[in-house]
């Protein structure tokens, strides 16, 4: 029987109501008590790392989760991380970069309603997660939610209240679970070499969503605090170029100061392609910048945090950024 470690971090699945709203309060033992059937196919041990709303999760928490998996990697066949849904896609992407080449499953799951409610998605999600984590073919970082198995770098929360909260962006589901059976759409061999663990992630990057009429002086304000900037541009990507070229001057100053610039799109699907329009070609032709293509914003941000924490040379950063990890980019 497979041995699985459940790592609790809080979230809606562990929440109870109060006068100030839902907040995580349940213990691991209480949560497991709602899914007694999992004992039929796996042995579960627990670790309570934190008990917080996922809005409060950040890089230091990702590092703690990665460290928990790393220090216990040899002792368990798989890991199930309970997590709030609001930032779960960021955590799944971050762990994809901190836990690379792993031959065991690291499954993130949670719920849209607490597990002690009469109507809840928590019991199914948790049972499905243990089922997937205990399966011989499973490996890598993924989200299991509403019967979908989504690669850790491809998930996005697309609904705030419905049980089908997550979508996979521009990549197929790895599998689905129907009637407690795993139906795999993508089969890959497990890694045969040793896993590679990382610890450092930098936080000094900013995501700037372009809106019509934005003042380019915002670049100067951001320079005081950040060394990397992700611009969520319009459509396939570009910078406003008409008039006095203020945006191009701002980009020139940003990159000239030794800071990193990454271009992506605010459109949910199909990614960027700066080689189509003049507003993109002009920018990419003249500056050393990175383009996210079909990477999600969640993957782009967390991959940059990992890169900034482990590299300083632009060429090395570029190599790492364009090296696929857990299906994050298709070139």
PDB file of C-alpha atoms in Angstrom:
ATOM      1  CA  UNK A   1       0.000   0.000   0.000  1.00  0.00           C
ATOM      2  CA  UNK A   2       1.378   3.405  -0.996  1.00  0.00           C
ATOM      3  CA  UNK A   3       2.432   5.771   1.756  1.00  0.00           C
ATOM      4  CA  UNK A   4       1.283   9.379   1.212  1.00  0.00           C
ATOM      5  CA  UNK A   5       2.129  12.497   3.209  1.00  0.00           C
ATOM      6  CA  UNK A   6      -0.669  15.066   3.469  1.00  0.00           C
ATOM      7  CA  UNK A   7       0.761  18.540   3.977  1.00  0.00           C
ATOM      8  CA  UNK A   8      -1.780  21.041   5.303  1.00  0.00           C
ATOM      9  CA  UNK A   9      -1.443  24.766   4.659  1.00  0.00           C
ATOM     10  CA  UNK A  10      -4.999  25.963   5.337  1.00  0.00           C
ATOM     11  CA  UNK A  11      -7.473  27.291   2.782  1.00  0.00           C
ATOM     12  CA  UNK A  12     -11.227  26.919   2.406  1.00  0.00           C
ATOM     13  CA  UNK A  13     -11.103  23.142   2.743  1.00  0.00           C
ATOM     14  CA  UNK A  14      -9.983  23.597   6.375  1.00  0.00           C
ATOM     15  CA  UNK A  15     -12.186  26.600   7.159  1.00  0.00           C
ATOM     16  CA  UNK A  16     -14.991  27.257   9.571  1.00  0.00           C
ATOM     17  CA  UNK A  17     -17.301  30.231   9.740  1.00  0.00           C
ATOM     18  CA  UNK A  18     -16.954  33.151  12.138  1.00  0.00           C
ATOM     19  CA  UNK A  19     -18.439  36.629  12.530  1.00  0.00           C
ATOM     20  CA  UNK A  20     -15.656  37.891  10.276  1.00  0.00           C
ATOM     21  CA  UNK A  21     -16.091  35.224   7.600  1.00  0.00           C
ATOM     22  CA  UNK A  22     -14.470  31.887   6.801  1.00  0.00           C
ATOM     23  CA  UNK A  23     -10.992  31.190   8.146  1.00  0.00           C
ATOM     24  CA  UNK A  24      -8.849  28.009   8.284  1.00  0.00           C
ATOM     25  CA  UNK A  25      -9.298  26.300  11.649  1.00  0.00           C
ATOM     26  CA  UNK A  26      -9.494  22.521  11.161  1.00  0.00           C
ATOM     27  CA  UNK A  27      -6.715  20.119  12.073  1.00  0.00           C
ATOM     28  CA  UNK A  28      -5.348  17.440   9.757  1.00  0.00           C
ATOM     29  CA  UNK A  29      -7.054  14.758  11.840  1.00  0.00           C
ATOM     30  CA  UNK A  30     -10.428  16.488  11.497  1.00  0.00           C
ATOM     31  CA  UNK A  31     -10.050  16.833   7.726  1.00  0.00           C
ATOM     32  CA  UNK A  32      -9.051  13.211   7.208  1.00  0.00           C
ATOM     33  CA  UNK A  33     -12.053  12.125   9.258  1.00  0.00           C
ATOM     34  CA  UNK A  34     -14.305  13.207   6.398  1.00  0.00           C
ATOM     35  CA  UNK A  35     -12.678  10.811   3.880  1.00  0.00           C
ATOM     36  CA  UNK A  36     -12.294   7.465   5.677  1.00  0.00           C
ATOM     37  CA  UNK A  37     -12.455   5.566   2.367  1.00  0.00           C
ATOM     38  CA  UNK A  38      -8.897   6.579   1.418  1.00  0.00           C
ATOM     39  CA  UNK A  39      -7.518   4.104   3.967  1.00  0.00           C
ATOM     40  CA  UNK A  40      -8.580   1.338   1.588  1.00  0.00           C
ATOM     41  CA  UNK A  41      -5.945   2.265  -1.008  1.00  0.00           C
ATOM     42  CA  UNK A  42      -3.205   4.270   0.774  1.00  0.00           C
ATOM     43  CA  UNK A  43      -1.628   4.925   4.124  1.00  0.00           C
ATOM     44  CA  UNK A  44      -1.782   8.616   5.040  1.00  0.00           C
ATOM     45  CA  UNK A  45       0.453  10.513   7.428  1.00  0.00           C
ATOM     46  CA  UNK A  46       0.098  14.256   8.009  1.00  0.00           C
ATOM     47  CA  UNK A  47       2.149  17.400   8.446  1.00  0.00           C
ATOM     48  CA  UNK A  48       0.605  20.754   9.378  1.00  0.00           C
ATOM     49  CA  UNK A  49       2.867  23.477   7.983  1.00  0.00           C
ATOM     50  CA  UNK A  50       0.487  26.415   8.438  1.00  0.00           C
ATOM     51  CA  UNK A  51      -3.240  27.064   8.642  1.00  0.00           C
ATOM     52  CA  UNK A  52      -3.772  30.269   6.669  1.00  0.00           C
ATOM     53  CA  UNK A  53      -5.813  31.732   3.851  1.00  0.00           C
ATOM     54  CA  UNK A  54      -4.021  31.310   0.524  1.00  0.00           C
ATOM     55  CA  UNK A  55      -4.157  35.081   0.026  1.00  0.00           C
ATOM     56  CA  UNK A  56      -1.369  35.184   2.614  1.00  0.00           C
ATOM     57  CA  UNK A  57       0.795  32.583   0.834  1.00  0.00           C
ATOM     58  CA  UNK A  58       4.078  33.856  -0.627  1.00  0.00           C
ATOM     59  CA  UNK A  59       7.576  32.740  -1.658  1.00  0.00           C
ATOM     60  CA  UNK A  60       8.616  31.959   1.910  1.00  0.00           C
ATOM     61  CA  UNK A  61       5.702  29.530   2.190  1.00  0.00           C
ATOM     62  CA  UNK A  62       6.565  27.939  -1.168  1.00  0.00           C
ATOM     63  CA  UNK A  63      10.091  27.405   0.144  1.00  0.00           C
ATOM     64  CA  UNK A  64       8.712  25.751   3.284  1.00  0.00           C
ATOM     65  CA  UNK A  65       6.504  23.414   1.225  1.00  0.00           C
ATOM     66  CA  UNK A  66       9.413  22.507  -1.052  1.00  0.00           C
ATOM     67  CA  UNK A  67      11.644  21.895   1.959  1.00  0.00           C
ATOM     68  CA  UNK A  68       9.009  19.631   3.539  1.00  0.00           C
ATOM     69  CA  UNK A  69       8.868  17.520   0.383  1.00  0.00           C
ATOM     70  CA  UNK A  70      12.630  17.486  -0.036  1.00  0.00           C
ATOM     71  CA  UNK A  71      13.396  16.393   3.531  1.00  0.00           C
ATOM     72  CA  UNK A  72      10.808  13.598   3.374  1.00  0.00           C
ATOM     73  CA  UNK A  73      11.141  12.638  -0.280  1.00  0.00           C
ATOM     74  CA  UNK A  74      12.668   9.230   0.426  1.00  0.00           C
ATOM     75  CA  UNK A  75      10.072   8.359   3.079  1.00  0.00           C
ATOM     76  CA  UNK A  76       6.857   8.636   1.033  1.00  0.00           C
ATOM     77  CA  UNK A  77       5.486   7.508  -2.314  1.00  0.00           C
ATOM     78  CA  UNK A  78       3.615  10.754  -2.899  1.00  0.00           C
ATOM     79  CA  UNK A  79       2.520  14.065  -1.401  1.00  0.00           C
ATOM     80  CA  UNK A  80      -0.857  15.800  -1.188  1.00  0.00           C
ATOM     81  CA  UNK A  81      -0.790  19.500  -0.308  1.00  0.00           C
ATOM     82  CA  UNK A  82      -4.010  21.088   0.968  1.00  0.00           C
ATOM     83  CA  UNK A  83      -4.152  24.701  -0.188  1.00  0.00           C
ATOM     84  CA  UNK A  84      -6.568  27.561  -0.666  1.00  0.00           C
ATOM     85  CA  UNK A  85      -7.791  28.024  -4.220  1.00  0.00           C
ATOM     86  CA  UNK A  86      -7.048  31.731  -4.661  1.00  0.00           C
ATOM     87  CA  UNK A  87      -3.287  31.360  -5.108  1.00  0.00           C
ATOM     88  CA  UNK A  88      -3.080  27.624  -5.720  1.00  0.00           C
ATOM     89  CA  UNK A  89      -2.052  28.087  -9.369  1.00  0.00           C
ATOM     90  CA  UNK A  90       0.888  30.268  -8.280  1.00  0.00           C
ATOM     91  CA  UNK A  91       1.978  27.703  -5.692  1.00  0.00           C
ATOM     92  CA  UNK A  92       1.686  24.829  -8.172  1.00  0.00           C
ATOM     93  CA  UNK A  93       3.848  26.722 -10.656  1.00  0.00           C
ATOM     94  CA  UNK A  94       6.377  27.720  -7.994  1.00  0.00           C
ATOM     95  CA  UNK A  95       6.742  24.146  -6.740  1.00  0.00           C
ATOM     96  CA  UNK A  96       7.257  23.011 -10.339  1.00  0.00           C
ATOM     97  CA  UNK A  97      10.467  25.078 -10.356  1.00  0.00           C
ATOM     98  CA  UNK A  98      11.572  24.272  -6.813  1.00  0.00           C
ATOM     99  CA  UNK A  99      10.997  20.502  -7.209  1.00  0.00           C
ATOM    100  CA  UNK A 100      12.341  19.546 -10.621  1.00  0.00           C
ATOM    101  CA  UNK A 101      12.784  16.109 -12.175  1.00  0.00           C
ATOM    102  CA  UNK A 102      10.832  14.411  -9.410  1.00  0.00           C
ATOM    103  CA  UNK A 103       9.623  10.847  -9.967  1.00  0.00           C
ATOM    104  CA  UNK A 104       6.916  11.060  -7.297  1.00  0.00           C
ATOM    105  CA  UNK A 105       3.616  12.976  -7.384  1.00  0.00           C
ATOM    106  CA  UNK A 106       3.144  16.280  -5.574  1.00  0.00           C
ATOM    107  CA  UNK A 107      -0.580  16.994  -5.748  1.00  0.00           C
ATOM    108  CA  UNK A 108      -2.200  20.271  -4.757  1.00  0.00           C
ATOM    109  CA  UNK A 109      -5.891  20.354  -3.958  1.00  0.00           C
ATOM    110  CA  UNK A 110      -8.460  22.265  -1.969  1.00  0.00           C
ATOM    111  CA  UNK A 111     -12.098  23.197  -2.173  1.00  0.00           C
ATOM    112  CA  UNK A 112     -14.559  25.951  -2.924  1.00  0.00           C
ATOM    113  CA  UNK A 113     -16.561  25.060   0.182  1.00  0.00           C
ATOM    114  CA  UNK A 114     -15.337  23.778   3.574  1.00  0.00           C
ATOM    115  CA  UNK A 115     -15.168  20.036   4.037  1.00  0.00           C
ATOM    116  CA  UNK A 116     -17.663  20.058   6.942  1.00  0.00           C
ATOM    117  CA  UNK A 117     -20.461  21.521   4.810  1.00  0.00           C
ATOM    118  CA  UNK A 118     -23.336  19.330   3.648  1.00  0.00           C
ATOM    119  CA  UNK A 119     -22.796  20.523   0.073  1.00  0.00           C
ATOM    120  CA  UNK A 120     -19.076  20.589  -0.652  1.00  0.00           C
ATOM    121  CA  UNK A 121     -16.542  19.663  -3.296  1.00  0.00           C
ATOM    122  CA  UNK A 122     -13.867  19.020  -0.671  1.00  0.00           C
ATOM    123  CA  UNK A 123     -14.482  15.312  -0.109  1.00  0.00           C
ATOM    124  CA  UNK A 124     -14.293  14.453  -3.797  1.00  0.00           C
ATOM    125  CA  UNK A 125     -11.215  16.600  -4.385  1.00  0.00           C
ATOM    126  CA  UNK A 126      -9.373  15.124  -1.431  1.00  0.00           C
ATOM    127  CA  UNK A 127     -10.288  11.533  -2.286  1.00  0.00           C
ATOM    128  CA  UNK A 128      -9.302  12.057  -5.928  1.00  0.00           C
ATOM    129  CA  UNK A 129      -5.983  13.567  -4.854  1.00  0.00           C
ATOM    130  CA  UNK A 130      -5.045  10.575  -2.708  1.00  0.00           C
ATOM    131  CA  UNK A 131      -6.161   8.259  -5.488  1.00  0.00           C
ATOM    132  CA  UNK A 132      -3.929  10.039  -7.991  1.00  0.00           C
ATOM    133  CA  UNK A 133      -0.992  10.349  -5.590  1.00  0.00           C
ATOM    134  CA  UNK A 134      -1.154   6.616  -4.845  1.00  0.00           C
ATOM    135  CA  UNK A 135      -1.184   5.574  -8.497  1.00  0.00           C
ATOM    136  CA  UNK A 136       1.997   3.971  -9.838  1.00  0.00           C
ATOM    137  CA  UNK A 137       2.094   6.122 -12.994  1.00  0.00           C
ATOM    138  CA  UNK A 138       1.741   9.504 -11.280  1.00  0.00           C
ATOM    139  CA  UNK A 139       4.645  11.906 -10.859  1.00  0.00           C
ATOM    140  CA  UNK A 140       5.436  15.622 -10.943  1.00  0.00           C
ATOM    141  CA  UNK A 141       3.634  18.670  -9.597  1.00  0.00           C
ATOM    142  CA  UNK A 142      -0.046  18.983 -10.487  1.00  0.00           C
ATOM    143  CA  UNK A 143      -3.423  20.240  -9.335  1.00  0.00           C
ATOM    144  CA  UNK A 144      -6.260  17.760  -8.819  1.00  0.00           C
ATOM    145  CA  UNK A 145      -9.605  19.535  -8.738  1.00  0.00           C
ATOM    146  CA  UNK A 146     -13.133  18.682  -9.878  1.00  0.00           C
ATOM    147  CA  UNK A 147     -11.892  15.493 -11.497  1.00  0.00           C
ATOM    148  CA  UNK A 148      -9.211  17.250 -13.567  1.00  0.00           C
ATOM    149  CA  UNK A 149      -5.467  16.670 -13.285  1.00  0.00           C
ATOM    150  CA  UNK A 150      -3.708  19.825 -14.467  1.00  0.00           C
ATOM    151  CA  UNK A 151       0.043  20.321 -14.897  1.00  0.00           C
ATOM    152  CA  UNK A 152       1.361  22.628 -12.183  1.00  0.00           C
ATOM    153  CA  UNK A 153       2.449  25.334 -14.618  1.00  0.00           C
ATOM    154  CA  UNK A 154      -0.741  25.330 -16.689  1.00  0.00           C
ATOM    155  CA  UNK A 155      -3.466  25.921 -14.112  1.00  0.00           C
ATOM    156  CA  UNK A 156      -5.474  29.078 -13.589  1.00  0.00           C
ATOM    157  CA  UNK A 157      -8.368  29.797 -11.293  1.00  0.00           C
ATOM    158  CA  UNK A 158     -11.071  30.802 -13.752  1.00  0.00           C
ATOM    159  CA  UNK A 159     -14.177  30.738 -11.519  1.00  0.00           C
ATOM    160  CA  UNK A 160     -14.505  32.248  -8.062  1.00  0.00           C
ATOM    161  CA  UNK A 161     -17.355  30.121  -6.685  1.00  0.00           C
ATOM    162  CA  UNK A 162     -18.161  27.144  -8.918  1.00  0.00           C
ATOM    163  CA  UNK A 163     -16.750  23.704  -8.168  1.00  0.00           C
ATOM    164  CA  UNK A 164     -14.992  23.607 -11.569  1.00  0.00           C
ATOM    165  CA  UNK A 165     -12.767  26.429 -10.378  1.00  0.00           C
ATOM    166  CA  UNK A 166      -9.620  25.661 -12.399  1.00  0.00           C
ATOM    167  CA  UNK A 167      -8.863  25.567 -16.103  1.00  0.00           C
ATOM    168  CA  UNK A 168      -5.812  24.265 -17.896  1.00  0.00           C
ATOM    169  CA  UNK A 169      -4.422  26.972 -20.163  1.00  0.00           C
ATOM    170  CA  UNK A 170      -3.344  25.999 -23.697  1.00  0.00           C
ATOM    171  CA  UNK A 171      -2.364  22.489 -22.649  1.00  0.00           C
ATOM    172  CA  UNK A 172      -4.463  19.309 -22.250  1.00  0.00           C
ATOM    173  CA  UNK A 173      -5.429  17.888 -18.898  1.00  0.00           C
ATOM    174  CA  UNK A 174      -2.880  15.281 -17.895  1.00  0.00           C
ATOM    175  CA  UNK A 175      -5.780  13.047 -16.889  1.00  0.00           C
ATOM    176  CA  UNK A 176      -9.282  13.034 -15.463  1.00  0.00           C
ATOM    177  CA  UNK A 177     -10.815  10.973 -12.679  1.00  0.00           C
ATOM    178  CA  UNK A 178     -14.198   9.433 -13.377  1.00  0.00           C
ATOM    179  CA  UNK A 179     -15.937   7.125 -10.940  1.00  0.00           C
ATOM    180  CA  UNK A 180     -12.686   6.826  -8.990  1.00  0.00           C
ATOM    181  CA  UNK A 181     -10.801   5.659 -12.080  1.00  0.00           C
ATOM    182  CA  UNK A 182      -7.896   7.593 -13.593  1.00  0.00           C
ATOM    183  CA  UNK A 183      -8.183   8.176 -17.332  1.00  0.00           C
ATOM    184  CA  UNK A 184      -4.820   9.383 -18.598  1.00  0.00           C
ATOM    185  CA  UNK A 185      -4.609  11.588 -21.693  1.00  0.00           C
ATOM    186  CA  UNK A 186      -0.842  12.078 -21.529  1.00  0.00           C
ATOM    187  CA  UNK A 187       1.544   9.275 -20.631  1.00  0.00           C
ATOM    188  CA  UNK A 188       5.195  10.025 -20.047  1.00  0.00           C
ATOM    189  CA  UNK A 189       8.072   8.024 -18.608  1.00  0.00           C
ATOM    190  CA  UNK A 190       9.110   8.847 -15.084  1.00  0.00           C
ATOM    191  CA  UNK A 191      12.461  10.614 -14.646  1.00  0.00           C
ATOM    192  CA  UNK A 192      15.281   8.133 -14.218  1.00  0.00           C
ATOM    193  CA  UNK A 193      17.834  10.554 -12.805  1.00  0.00           C
ATOM    194  CA  UNK A 194      17.957  12.162  -9.382  1.00  0.00           C
ATOM    195  CA  UNK A 195      15.521  14.971  -8.538  1.00  0.00           C
ATOM    196  CA  UNK A 196      16.834  18.518  -8.430  1.00  0.00           C
ATOM    197  CA  UNK A 197      15.704  20.658  -5.496  1.00  0.00           C
ATOM    198  CA  UNK A 198      15.934  24.432  -5.213  1.00  0.00           C
ATOM    199  CA  UNK A 199      15.360  26.783  -2.293  1.00  0.00           C
ATOM    200  CA  UNK A 200      15.872  30.391  -3.407  1.00  0.00           C
ATOM    201  CA  UNK A 201      13.224  32.572  -4.986  1.00  0.00           C
ATOM    202  CA  UNK A 202      13.536  36.338  -5.387  1.00  0.00           C
ATOM    203  CA  UNK A 203      10.607  38.673  -4.755  1.00  0.00           C
ATOM    204  CA  UNK A 204      11.766  41.883  -6.432  1.00  0.00           C
ATOM    205  CA  UNK A 205       9.691  41.667  -9.605  1.00  0.00           C
ATOM    206  CA  UNK A 206       6.490  43.411 -10.608  1.00  0.00           C
ATOM    207  CA  UNK A 207       3.646  42.622 -12.996  1.00  0.00           C
ATOM    208  CA  UNK A 208       2.385  45.674 -14.898  1.00  0.00           C
ATOM    209  CA  UNK A 209      -0.900  45.339 -16.758  1.00  0.00           C
ATOM    210  CA  UNK A 210      -1.083  47.832 -19.614  1.00  0.00           C
ATOM    211  CA  UNK A 211      -4.265  49.888 -19.876  1.00  0.00           C
ATOM    212  CA  UNK A 212      -5.015  52.471 -22.563  1.00  0.00           C
ATOM    213  CA  UNK A 213      -3.659  55.877 -21.586  1.00  0.00           C
ATOM    214  CA  UNK A 214      -1.198  54.590 -18.969  1.00  0.00           C
ATOM    215  CA  UNK A 215       1.505  57.082 -17.979  1.00  0.00           C
ATOM    216  CA  UNK A 216       4.952  55.597 -18.827  1.00  0.00           C
ATOM    217  CA  UNK A 217       6.453  57.433 -15.862  1.00  0.00           C
ATOM    218  CA  UNK A 218       5.325  54.429 -13.824  1.00  0.00           C
ATOM    219  CA  UNK A 219       8.544  52.712 -14.982  1.00  0.00           C
ATOM    220  CA  UNK A 220      10.596  55.234 -13.034  1.00  0.00           C
ATOM    221  CA  UNK A 221       8.593  54.624  -9.870  1.00  0.00           C
ATOM    222  CA  UNK A 222       9.045  50.873 -10.175  1.00  0.00           C
ATOM    223  CA  UNK A 223      12.822  51.181 -10.627  1.00  0.00           C
ATOM    224  CA  UNK A 224      13.185  52.079  -6.964  1.00  0.00           C
ATOM    225  CA  UNK A 225      11.901  48.700  -5.831  1.00  0.00           C
ATOM    226  CA  UNK A 226      12.197  46.066  -8.568  1.00  0.00           C
ATOM    227  CA  UNK A 227      14.843  44.569 -10.838  1.00  0.00           C
ATOM    228  CA  UNK A 228      12.470  42.636 -13.099  1.00  0.00           C
ATOM    229  CA  UNK A 229       9.244  43.722 -14.759  1.00  0.00           C
ATOM    230  CA  UNK A 230       6.613  41.559 -16.440  1.00  0.00           C
ATOM    231  CA  UNK A 231       4.421  43.583 -18.786  1.00  0.00           C
ATOM    232  CA  UNK A 232       0.995  42.151 -19.548  1.00  0.00           C
ATOM    233  CA  UNK A 233       0.488  43.768 -22.916  1.00  0.00           C
ATOM    234  CA  UNK A 234      -2.489  43.816 -25.278  1.00  0.00           C
ATOM    235  CA  UNK A 235      -3.133  41.018 -27.757  1.00  0.00           C
ATOM    236  CA  UNK A 236      -0.036  39.311 -29.102  1.00  0.00           C
ATOM    237  CA  UNK A 237       2.209  41.891 -27.437  1.00  0.00           C
ATOM    238  CA  UNK A 238       3.674  45.337 -27.912  1.00  0.00           C
ATOM    239  CA  UNK A 239       4.226  48.778 -26.419  1.00  0.00           C
ATOM    240  CA  UNK A 240       2.474  52.023 -27.462  1.00  0.00           C
ATOM    241  CA  UNK A 241       4.749  53.576 -30.102  1.00  0.00           C
ATOM    242  CA  UNK A 242       2.940  56.638 -31.457  1.00  0.00           C
ATOM    243  CA  UNK A 243       3.522  60.257 -30.487  1.00  0.00           C
ATOM    244  CA  UNK A 244       6.701  61.093 -28.600  1.00  0.00           C
ATOM    245  CA  UNK A 245       7.773  57.488 -27.957  1.00  0.00           C
ATOM    246  CA  UNK A 246       7.646  57.921 -24.176  1.00  0.00           C
ATOM    247  CA  UNK A 247       7.044  54.218 -23.628  1.00  0.00           C
ATOM    248  CA  UNK A 248      10.028  53.245 -25.738  1.00  0.00           C
ATOM    249  CA  UNK A 249      12.190  55.723 -23.838  1.00  0.00           C
ATOM    250  CA  UNK A 250      10.955  54.229 -20.562  1.00  0.00           C
ATOM    251  CA  UNK A 251      11.790  50.708 -21.767  1.00  0.00           C
ATOM    252  CA  UNK A 252      15.208  51.902 -22.924  1.00  0.00           C
ATOM    253  CA  UNK A 253      15.905  53.388 -19.487  1.00  0.00           C
ATOM    254  CA  UNK A 254      14.638  50.249 -17.681  1.00  0.00           C
ATOM    255  CA  UNK A 255      16.785  47.813 -19.658  1.00  0.00           C
ATOM    256  CA  UNK A 256      19.713  50.219 -19.793  1.00  0.00           C
ATOM    257  CA  UNK A 257      19.800  50.255 -15.990  1.00  0.00           C
ATOM    258  CA  UNK A 258      20.475  46.502 -16.003  1.00  0.00           C
ATOM    259  CA  UNK A 259      16.959  45.415 -15.156  1.00  0.00           C
ATOM    260  CA  UNK A 260      15.090  42.521 -16.735  1.00  0.00           C
ATOM    261  CA  UNK A 261      11.989  42.990 -18.894  1.00  0.00           C
ATOM    262  CA  UNK A 262       9.571  40.205 -19.820  1.00  0.00           C
ATOM    263  CA  UNK A 263       6.692  40.659 -22.246  1.00  0.00           C
ATOM    264  CA  UNK A 264       3.509  38.599 -21.998  1.00  0.00           C
ATOM    265  CA  UNK A 265      -0.151  39.101 -22.817  1.00  0.00           C
ATOM    266  CA  UNK A 266      -3.204  39.767 -20.697  1.00  0.00           C
ATOM    267  CA  UNK A 267      -5.281  37.617 -23.060  1.00  0.00           C
ATOM    268  CA  UNK A 268      -6.005  34.249 -21.365  1.00  0.00           C
ATOM    269  CA  UNK A 269      -5.339  31.954 -24.323  1.00  0.00           C
ATOM    270  CA  UNK A 270      -2.883  31.422 -27.216  1.00  0.00           C
ATOM    271  CA  UNK A 271      -0.018  33.504 -25.847  1.00  0.00           C
ATOM    272  CA  UNK A 272       2.099  36.324 -27.229  1.00  0.00           C
ATOM    273  CA  UNK A 273       3.772  36.709 -30.630  1.00  0.00           C
ATOM    274  CA  UNK A 274       5.598  40.017 -30.836  1.00  0.00           C
ATOM    275  CA  UNK A 275       6.754  39.346 -34.398  1.00  0.00           C
ATOM    276  CA  UNK A 276       3.366  40.181 -35.949  1.00  0.00           C
ATOM    277  CA  UNK A 277       2.745  43.917 -35.383  1.00  0.00           C
ATOM    278  CA  UNK A 278       5.067  46.905 -35.542  1.00  0.00           C
ATOM    279  CA  UNK A 279       4.381  47.756 -31.900  1.00  0.00           C
ATOM    280  CA  UNK A 280       5.934  44.412 -30.953  1.00  0.00           C
ATOM    281  CA  UNK A 281       8.584  44.019 -33.669  1.00  0.00           C
ATOM    282  CA  UNK A 282      10.046  47.440 -32.933  1.00  0.00           C
ATOM    283  CA  UNK A 283      10.443  46.601 -29.272  1.00  0.00           C
ATOM    284  CA  UNK A 284      11.836  43.103 -29.638  1.00  0.00           C
ATOM    285  CA  UNK A 285      14.245  44.081 -32.420  1.00  0.00           C
ATOM    286  CA  UNK A 286      16.024  46.759 -30.424  1.00  0.00           C
ATOM    287  CA  UNK A 287      16.090  45.451 -26.855  1.00  0.00           C
ATOM    288  CA  UNK A 288      17.316  42.409 -24.942  1.00  0.00           C
ATOM    289  CA  UNK A 289      14.091  41.242 -23.413  1.00  0.00           C
ATOM    290  CA  UNK A 290      12.267  37.970 -22.869  1.00  0.00           C
ATOM    291  CA  UNK A 291       8.922  36.950 -24.323  1.00  0.00           C
ATOM    292  CA  UNK A 292       6.642  34.563 -22.443  1.00  0.00           C
ATOM    293  CA  UNK A 293       4.852  33.175 -25.531  1.00  0.00           C
ATOM    294  CA  UNK A 294       2.282  30.621 -24.298  1.00  0.00           C
ATOM    295  CA  UNK A 295       3.349  30.613 -20.636  1.00  0.00           C
ATOM    296  CA  UNK A 296       0.686  31.575 -18.133  1.00  0.00           C
ATOM    297  CA  UNK A 297       1.271  34.686 -16.053  1.00  0.00           C
ATOM    298  CA  UNK A 298       1.449  32.458 -12.960  1.00  0.00           C
ATOM    299  CA  UNK A 299       4.223  30.371 -14.502  1.00  0.00           C
ATOM    300  CA  UNK A 300       6.007  33.426 -15.900  1.00  0.00           C
ATOM    301  CA  UNK A 301       6.080  35.152 -12.526  1.00  0.00           C
ATOM    302  CA  UNK A 302       7.171  32.158 -10.451  1.00  0.00           C
ATOM    303  CA  UNK A 303       9.735  31.023 -13.016  1.00  0.00           C
ATOM    304  CA  UNK A 304      11.285  34.501 -12.927  1.00  0.00           C
ATOM    305  CA  UNK A 305      11.334  34.417  -9.122  1.00  0.00           C
ATOM    306  CA  UNK A 306      13.213  31.120  -9.334  1.00  0.00           C
ATOM    307  CA  UNK A 307      15.584  32.410 -12.023  1.00  0.00           C
ATOM    308  CA  UNK A 308      16.312  35.676 -10.199  1.00  0.00           C
ATOM    309  CA  UNK A 309      17.088  33.678  -7.086  1.00  0.00           C
ATOM    310  CA  UNK A 310      19.558  31.401  -8.843  1.00  0.00           C
ATOM    311  CA  UNK A 311      21.172  33.360 -11.730  1.00  0.00           C
ATOM    312  CA  UNK A 312      22.560  36.836 -12.387  1.00  0.00           C
ATOM    313  CA  UNK A 313      23.853  36.743 -15.977  1.00  0.00           C
ATOM    314  CA  UNK A 314      21.293  37.686 -18.666  1.00  0.00           C
ATOM    315  CA  UNK A 315      22.315  34.868 -21.001  1.00  0.00           C
ATOM    316  CA  UNK A 316      21.900  32.315 -18.227  1.00  0.00           C
ATOM    317  CA  UNK A 317      18.545  33.820 -17.268  1.00  0.00           C
ATOM    318  CA  UNK A 318      17.452  33.611 -20.895  1.00  0.00           C
ATOM    319  CA  UNK A 319      18.539  29.967 -21.143  1.00  0.00           C
ATOM    320  CA  UNK A 320      16.665  29.027 -17.988  1.00  0.00           C
ATOM    321  CA  UNK A 321      13.568  30.960 -19.005  1.00  0.00           C
ATOM    322  CA  UNK A 322      13.281  29.148 -22.337  1.00  0.00           C
ATOM    323  CA  UNK A 323      14.104  25.702 -20.935  1.00  0.00           C
ATOM    324  CA  UNK A 324      10.750  23.904 -20.531  1.00  0.00           C
ATOM    325  CA  UNK A 325       9.818  22.776 -17.022  1.00  0.00           C
ATOM    326  CA  UNK A 326       6.670  20.742 -16.350  1.00  0.00           C
ATOM    327  CA  UNK A 327       5.099  21.703 -19.715  1.00  0.00           C
ATOM    328  CA  UNK A 328       5.322  25.447 -18.970  1.00  0.00           C
ATOM    329  CA  UNK A 329       6.342  26.591 -22.461  1.00  0.00           C
ATOM    330  CA  UNK A 330       5.990  25.162 -25.954  1.00  0.00           C
ATOM    331  CA  UNK A 331       8.605  26.494 -28.370  1.00  0.00           C
TER     332      UNK A 331
END
